[in-house]
Coordinates of C-alpha atoms in Angstrom, one line a residue:
M57 CA -11.1 18.1 4.8
E58 CA -9.5 19.8 1.8
T59 CA -7.5 17.9 -0.7
P60 CA -3.9 18.9 -1.4
K61 CA -3.4 21.3 -4.3
R62 CA -0.9 19.1 -6.1
G63 CA -0.5 15.4 -6.5
L64 CA 2.6 13.2 -7.1
I65 CA 2.1 10.4 -9.6
V66 CA 3.5 7.2 -8.1
R67 CA 3.2 3.6 -9.5
E68 CA 1.9 0.7 -7.5
P69 CA 2.9 -0.9 -5.3
Y70 CA 4.8 2.2 -4.1
A71 CA 1.8 4.5 -3.9
S72 CA 0.1 2.2 -1.5
L73 CA 3.2 1.7 0.5
I74 CA 3.5 5.5 0.9
V75 CA -0.1 6.1 2.0
D76 CA 0.0 3.1 4.4
G77 CA 3.2 4.5 6.0
A78 CA 5.5 1.6 5.0
K79 CA 7.5 3.8 2.5
T80 CA 9.0 7.0 4.0
W81 CA 11.4 7.9 1.2
E82 CA 10.3 8.4 -2.4
I83 CA 13.3 8.0 -4.7
R84 CA 13.5 10.3 -7.7
K85 CA 16.1 11.4 -10.2
S86 CA 15.9 15.1 -9.1
P87 CA 15.3 17.0 -5.9
T88 CA 12.2 19.0 -5.3
R89 CA 11.6 22.3 -3.6
V90 CA 8.1 21.2 -2.7
R91 CA 7.4 20.9 1.0
G92 CA 4.1 20.2 2.8
R93 CA 1.1 18.1 2.1
I94 CA 0.7 16.5 -1.3
G95 CA -1.6 14.0 -2.8
I96 CA -0.6 10.5 -4.0
V97 CA -2.0 9.7 -7.4
T98 CA -1.9 6.2 -9.0
G99 CA -3.9 4.8 -11.9
G100 CA -5.8 8.1 -12.4
R101 CA -7.0 8.1 -8.8
L102 CA -6.0 10.1 -5.7
I103 CA -5.6 7.4 -3.0
G104 CA -4.3 9.5 -0.1
E105 CA -1.8 12.1 1.0
V106 CA 1.5 12.6 2.7
E107 CA 3.8 15.5 3.7
V108 CA 7.2 16.1 2.0
V109 CA 9.4 17.3 4.8
D110 CA 12.9 17.1 3.3
V111 CA 15.1 16.0 0.4
L112 CA 18.3 14.0 0.9
G113 CA 21.0 13.3 -1.6
P114 CA 22.4 12.9 -4.1
F115 CA 22.9 9.2 -3.6
S116 CA 24.1 6.4 -5.9
A117 CA 21.9 3.4 -6.3
A118 CA 24.4 1.4 -4.3
E119 CA 24.3 3.9 -1.4
L120 CA 20.6 3.7 -1.3
Q121 CA 20.6 -0.1 -0.8
A122 CA 21.5 0.4 2.9
H123 CA 18.1 2.3 3.3
E124 CA 15.8 -0.3 1.6
D125 CA 13.6 -0.2 4.7
K126 CA 12.7 3.4 4.0
H127 CA 12.3 3.4 0.2
R128 CA 11.2 -0.3 -0.5
A129 CA 12.5 -0.2 -4.0
G130 CA 14.7 -3.3 -3.7
G131 CA 16.9 -4.1 -6.8
F132 CA 14.9 -1.7 -9.0
L133 CA 17.2 1.2 -8.2
E134 CA 20.1 0.3 -10.5
A135 CA 17.9 0.1 -13.5
Y136 CA 16.0 3.3 -12.5
A137 CA 19.1 5.3 -11.9
Q138 CA 20.9 4.4 -15.1
G139 CA 24.1 5.5 -13.5
R140 CA 22.7 8.9 -12.5
P141 CA 22.4 10.3 -8.9
L142 CA 19.2 9.8 -7.0
W143 CA 17.4 11.8 -4.4
A144 CA 15.3 10.7 -1.4
W145 CA 12.2 12.8 -0.8
V146 CA 11.4 12.3 2.9
L147 CA 7.8 11.7 3.7
K148 CA 5.8 11.9 6.9
N149 CA 2.2 11.8 8.2
P150 CA 0.7 9.5 5.5
R151 CA -3.1 9.1 5.2
R152 CA -5.0 6.7 2.9
Y153 CA -8.4 7.9 1.8
E154 CA -11.3 5.6 2.5
K155 CA -12.4 5.9 -1.1
P156 CA -10.1 6.8 -3.9
I157 CA -11.0 10.0 -5.8
P158 CA -10.9 10.1 -9.7
V159 CA -8.3 12.6 -11.1
P160 CA -8.7 13.9 -14.6
R161 CA -6.0 12.4 -16.9
R162 CA -3.7 14.6 -18.8
K163 CA -1.7 13.7 -21.9
G164 CA 2.1 13.2 -21.7
R165 CA 4.5 12.1 -19.1
M166 CA 4.0 13.9 -15.8
I167 CA 5.4 13.9 -12.3
W168 CA 2.9 16.3 -10.7
V169 CA -0.8 16.8 -11.2
D170 CA -3.0 19.8 -10.3
L171 CA -5.6 18.7 -7.8
S172 CA -7.3 22.1 -7.3
E173 CA -10.4 20.9 -9.2
V174 CA -10.6 17.5 -7.3
E175 CA -13.3 17.3 -4.6
A176 CA -12.2 16.6 -1.0
P177 CA -12.6 13.1 0.5
D178 CA -15.5 12.4 2.9

């Protein structure tokens, strides 16, 4: 199987919740035009993949509280939003890799990483 060409950097425990199918919305401060299969990267490792199928919003942090079962962010949203609108990236078809794959680290703050040089999982 081929790895996705781009990976989204996600902190734990949210990365694991995504690839295990328990988190179906990824909350971000901006929408994305990306659709299709992406990798989920955390701690310098590609742990799985998911499809981005839609983007919903903008939402206030208060509005998103009604959808906690989808985003699993709990009370963290108010601090994250800092009064700005938030977007829900809708995720489907998660897959956790049996063995995480190391991803070369890049300097600076990033949302996306290029996975074109990363070898496919077994």
